[in-house]
Structure formats: structure tokens, C-alpha cells
Coordinates of C-alpha atoms in Angstrom, one line a residue:
X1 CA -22.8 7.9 47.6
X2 CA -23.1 11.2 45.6
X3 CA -23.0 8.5 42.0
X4 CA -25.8 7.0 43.5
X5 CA -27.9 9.4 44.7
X6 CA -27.2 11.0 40.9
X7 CA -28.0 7.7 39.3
X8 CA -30.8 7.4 41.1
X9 CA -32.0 10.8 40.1
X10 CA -31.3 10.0 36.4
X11 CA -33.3 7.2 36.6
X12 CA -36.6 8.8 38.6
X13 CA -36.3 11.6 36.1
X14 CA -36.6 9.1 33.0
X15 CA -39.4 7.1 35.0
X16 CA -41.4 10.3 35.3
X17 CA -40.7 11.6 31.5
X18 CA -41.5 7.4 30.9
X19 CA -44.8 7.8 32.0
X20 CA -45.7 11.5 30.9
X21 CA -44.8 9.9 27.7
X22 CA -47.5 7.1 28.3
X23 CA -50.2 9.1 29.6
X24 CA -49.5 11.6 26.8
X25 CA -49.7 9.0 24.3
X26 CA -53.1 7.5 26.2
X27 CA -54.8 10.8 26.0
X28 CA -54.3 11.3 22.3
X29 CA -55.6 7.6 21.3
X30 CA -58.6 7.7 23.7
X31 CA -59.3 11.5 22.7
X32 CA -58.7 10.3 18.8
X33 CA -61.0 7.3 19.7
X34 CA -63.7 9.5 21.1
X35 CA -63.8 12.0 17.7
X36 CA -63.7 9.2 15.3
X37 CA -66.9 7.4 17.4
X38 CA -68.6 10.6 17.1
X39 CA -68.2 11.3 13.6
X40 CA -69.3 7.4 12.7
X41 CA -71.7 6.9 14.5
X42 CA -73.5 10.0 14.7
X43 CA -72.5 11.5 11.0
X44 CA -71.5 9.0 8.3
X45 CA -74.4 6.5 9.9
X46 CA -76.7 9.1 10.7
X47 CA -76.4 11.1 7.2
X48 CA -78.1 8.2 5.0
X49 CA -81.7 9.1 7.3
X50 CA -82.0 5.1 8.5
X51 CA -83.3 6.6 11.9
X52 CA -86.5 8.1 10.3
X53 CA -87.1 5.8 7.0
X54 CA -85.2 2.3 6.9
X55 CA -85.2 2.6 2.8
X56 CA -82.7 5.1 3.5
X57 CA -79.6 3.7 4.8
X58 CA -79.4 0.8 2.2
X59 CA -77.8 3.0 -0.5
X60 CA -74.6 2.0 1.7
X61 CA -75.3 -1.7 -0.5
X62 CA -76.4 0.2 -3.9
X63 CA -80.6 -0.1 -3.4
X64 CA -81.6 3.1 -3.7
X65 CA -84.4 4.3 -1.3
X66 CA -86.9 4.3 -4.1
X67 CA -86.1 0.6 -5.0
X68 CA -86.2 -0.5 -1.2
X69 CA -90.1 0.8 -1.4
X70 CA -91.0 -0.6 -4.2
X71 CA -89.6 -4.1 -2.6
X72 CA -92.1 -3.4 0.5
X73 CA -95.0 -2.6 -1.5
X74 CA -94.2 -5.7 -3.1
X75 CA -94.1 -7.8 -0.6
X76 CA -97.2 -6.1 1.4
X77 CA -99.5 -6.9 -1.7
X78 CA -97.8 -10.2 -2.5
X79 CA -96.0 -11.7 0.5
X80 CA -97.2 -13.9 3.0
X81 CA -97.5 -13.0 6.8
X82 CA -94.5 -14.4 7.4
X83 CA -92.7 -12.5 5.0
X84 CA -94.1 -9.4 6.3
X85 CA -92.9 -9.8 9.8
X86 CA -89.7 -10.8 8.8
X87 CA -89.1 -7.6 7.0
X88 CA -91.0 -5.7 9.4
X89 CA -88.2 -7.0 12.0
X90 CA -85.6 -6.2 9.7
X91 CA -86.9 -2.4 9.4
X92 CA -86.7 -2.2 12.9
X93 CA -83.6 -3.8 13.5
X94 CA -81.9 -1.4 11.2
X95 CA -83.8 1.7 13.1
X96 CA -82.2 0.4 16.3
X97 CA -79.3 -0.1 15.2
X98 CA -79.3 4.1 14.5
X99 CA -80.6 4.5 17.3
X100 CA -77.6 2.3 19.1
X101 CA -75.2 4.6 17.3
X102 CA -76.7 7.5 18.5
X103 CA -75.9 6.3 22.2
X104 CA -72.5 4.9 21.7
X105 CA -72.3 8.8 19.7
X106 CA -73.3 11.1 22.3
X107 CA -71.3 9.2 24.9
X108 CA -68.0 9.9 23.2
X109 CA -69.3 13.6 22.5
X110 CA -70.0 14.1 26.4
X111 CA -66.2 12.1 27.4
X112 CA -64.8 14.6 25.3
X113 CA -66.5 17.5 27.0
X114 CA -66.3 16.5 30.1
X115 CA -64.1 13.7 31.2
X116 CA -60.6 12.8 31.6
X117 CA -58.9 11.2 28.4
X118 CA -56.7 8.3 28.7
X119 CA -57.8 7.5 32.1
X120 CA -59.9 5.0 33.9
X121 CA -62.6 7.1 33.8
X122 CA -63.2 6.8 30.3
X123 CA -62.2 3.0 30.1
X124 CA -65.4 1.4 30.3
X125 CA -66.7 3.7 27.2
X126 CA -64.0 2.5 25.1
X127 CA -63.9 -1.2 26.7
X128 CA -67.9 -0.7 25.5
X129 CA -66.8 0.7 21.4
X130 CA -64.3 -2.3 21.5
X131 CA -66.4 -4.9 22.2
X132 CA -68.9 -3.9 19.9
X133 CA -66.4 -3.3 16.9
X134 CA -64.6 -6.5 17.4
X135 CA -68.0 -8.5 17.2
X136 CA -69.1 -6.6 14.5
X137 CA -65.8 -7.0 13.1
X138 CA -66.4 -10.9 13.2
X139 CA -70.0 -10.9 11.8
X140 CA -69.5 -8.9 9.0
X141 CA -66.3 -11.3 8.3
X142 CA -68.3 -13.9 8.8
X143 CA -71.0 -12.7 6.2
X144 CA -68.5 -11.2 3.5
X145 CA -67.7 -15.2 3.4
X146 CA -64.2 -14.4 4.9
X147 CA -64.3 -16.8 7.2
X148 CA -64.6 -20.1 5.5
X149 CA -64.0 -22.5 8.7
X150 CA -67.2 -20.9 10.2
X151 CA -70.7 -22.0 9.1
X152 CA -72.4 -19.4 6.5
X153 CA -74.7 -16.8 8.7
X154 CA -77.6 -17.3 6.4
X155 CA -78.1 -18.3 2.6
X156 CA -79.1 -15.1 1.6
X157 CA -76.0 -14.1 1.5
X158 CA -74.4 -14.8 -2.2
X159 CA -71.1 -14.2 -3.5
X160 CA -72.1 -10.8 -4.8
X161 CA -74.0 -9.6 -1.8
X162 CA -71.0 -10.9 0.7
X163 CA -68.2 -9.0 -1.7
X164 CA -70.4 -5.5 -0.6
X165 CA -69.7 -6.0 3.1
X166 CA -66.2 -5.6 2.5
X167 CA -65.9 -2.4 2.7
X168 CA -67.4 -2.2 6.2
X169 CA -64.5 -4.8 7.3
X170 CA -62.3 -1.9 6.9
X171 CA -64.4 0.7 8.5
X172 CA -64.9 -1.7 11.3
X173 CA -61.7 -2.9 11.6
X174 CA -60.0 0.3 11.8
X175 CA -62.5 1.2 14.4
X176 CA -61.7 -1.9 16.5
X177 CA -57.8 -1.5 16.5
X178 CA -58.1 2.1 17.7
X179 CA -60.9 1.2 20.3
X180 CA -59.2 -1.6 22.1
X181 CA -56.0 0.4 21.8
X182 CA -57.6 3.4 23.7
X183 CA -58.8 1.0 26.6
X184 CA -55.8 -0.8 27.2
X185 CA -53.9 2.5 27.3
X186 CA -56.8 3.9 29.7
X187 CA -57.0 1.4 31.9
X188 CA -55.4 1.7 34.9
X189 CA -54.3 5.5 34.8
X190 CA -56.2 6.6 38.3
X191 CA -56.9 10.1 39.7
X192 CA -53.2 11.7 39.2
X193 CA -53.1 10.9 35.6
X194 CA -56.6 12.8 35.7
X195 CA -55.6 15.8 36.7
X196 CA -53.3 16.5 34.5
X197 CA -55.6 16.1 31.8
X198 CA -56.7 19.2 29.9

């Protein structure tokens, strides 16, 4: 009896060091999850100045903010209506999309202030990142021409204008590995993992 009351001690005291071990681990991917968010999406996006002047943010493809107006004067003097609502809606899209990134931003800033890491409390916010970086992750595949069993997105996209997504497959995909690894480790980890968070 005294052997198994010992084994059975040896193996509650591994279970608990098991999953301190776990929650540890969960509470520095979803705390690394939530900096890395926060320094995307609200500096490396934020610092080209997309959210106040569209022209801006293109340098990430190498047209420079002078070159992107001269293409809209261009096509306000020249261009059809058509044309001018279809870049219209592309100026606005890419405004949104800083103004998406600002969201998704501030919500990591605020779990990381004042929620629980690694814990179901947190789980939809990185569920949230994860979906978004996996789709992205496909669509910007998709576009670099990576993904040749799959219809092309558009025809504007050449060779050359494809090859200068690839560098946001990397961006994104790093993004997406760490964001689906922070909500499968949250998930699950109720009101006791909570309070031992820091």
C-alpha cells in the first residue's frame, strides 16, 4: 500500500508539473502572439500612412506615393467612369483594410493589458488573427501564382507583379503558424489556469 500511495504521488506530482508546463508554454505563445499582432498591424502597416493617403502604402510593391498620384490624375482626366470607381473602390478598400488592422491591433494591445494569456479568455481573439491570416495566407498564394490548381484571381496579376507578393507569404505565413498555435493552446484552459496568470 505505502508503493502505491508513493506511485501515485509521483505520478499526480508529474501531472501537475505536466500541465504547468502546458499552461506555461500557452501563455508565452498567446502573449508572443498578441506582441507580434500589435507591432504588425498597428506599426509596420500603420508606418507606410495608407490610413490617411492610399498612395502611401504602395511603396510596400515599389510605386512610390508620387507615382501612385500621378496614376490617379491620370486616370481622373483620362479614364472612364468606370475606371474611376474601380479605383475609387480600391483606395477605399486599402484604407479599410488599415483601418481593419487597427482593430485586430488594439485588441491584442488591450489582451495584453488586461486579460489572461493562454486561456479561453483570450481564444476567440486569436481564433479571430488565425482565421484571418490563414485566408490571407491563401489569397496572397493564390495571387503570387503559387497555387497553379486554382483559377488565377484576376489577370492583372503578371508574373512580375505576383513574384512581389512573396514576400508577404512569409510575413503572413509566420503570422498564421503562431496565431492558430496560440488558440489551440488557449483553448480550453478555464478559470484556474486564469489565475495563475500574471
Amino acid at each position: 500500500p505505502a508503493c502505491s500511495v508513493s506511485a501515485l504521488g509521483r505520478r499526480s506530482s508529474d501531472s501537475i508539473l505536466s500541465h504547468d508546463s502546458v499552461m506555461s508554454l500557452a501563455r508565452s505563445i498567446s502573449t508572443l502572439a498578441f506582441v507580434v499582432s500589435a507591432v504588425v498591424h498597428l506599426g509596420l502597416v500603420q508606418s507606410a500612412g495608407g490610413l490617411l493617403d492610399s498612395c502611401n502604402a504602395f511603396g510596400f510593391v515599389g510605386v512610390s506615393a508620387e507615382e501612385c498620384h500621378a496614376i490617379t490624375t491620370s486616370v481622373q482626366r483620362t479614364g472612364g467612369q468606370a475606371e474611376k470607381d474601380m479605383l475609387a473602390l480600391a483606395f477605399a478598400a486599402m484604407r479599410g483594410e488599415c483601418c481593419q488592422f487597427i482593430g485586430m491591433g488594439a485588441g491584442s494591445v488591450y489582451a495584453l493589458l488586461f486579460l489572461s494569456k493562454g486561456t479561453d479568455e483570450v481564444a476567440v481573439i486569436h481564433f479571430m488573427h488565425s482565421v484571418w491570416a490563414c485566408i490571407v495566407q491563401v489569397v496572397n498564394s493564390q495571387n503570387a501564382g503559387l497555387l497553379p490548381f486554382l483559377p488565377a484571381a484576376a489577370d492583372e496579376y503578371d508574373p512580375v507583379s505576383g513574384a512581389k507578393l512573396k514576400p508577404f507569404l512569409l510575413l503572413v505565413g509566420c503570422q498564421a503558424v503562431l496565431y492558430v498555435a496560440a488558440f489551440l493552446l488557449s483553448r480550453g484552459n478555464g478559470r484556474v489556469a486564469k489565475s495563475k496568470d500574471a
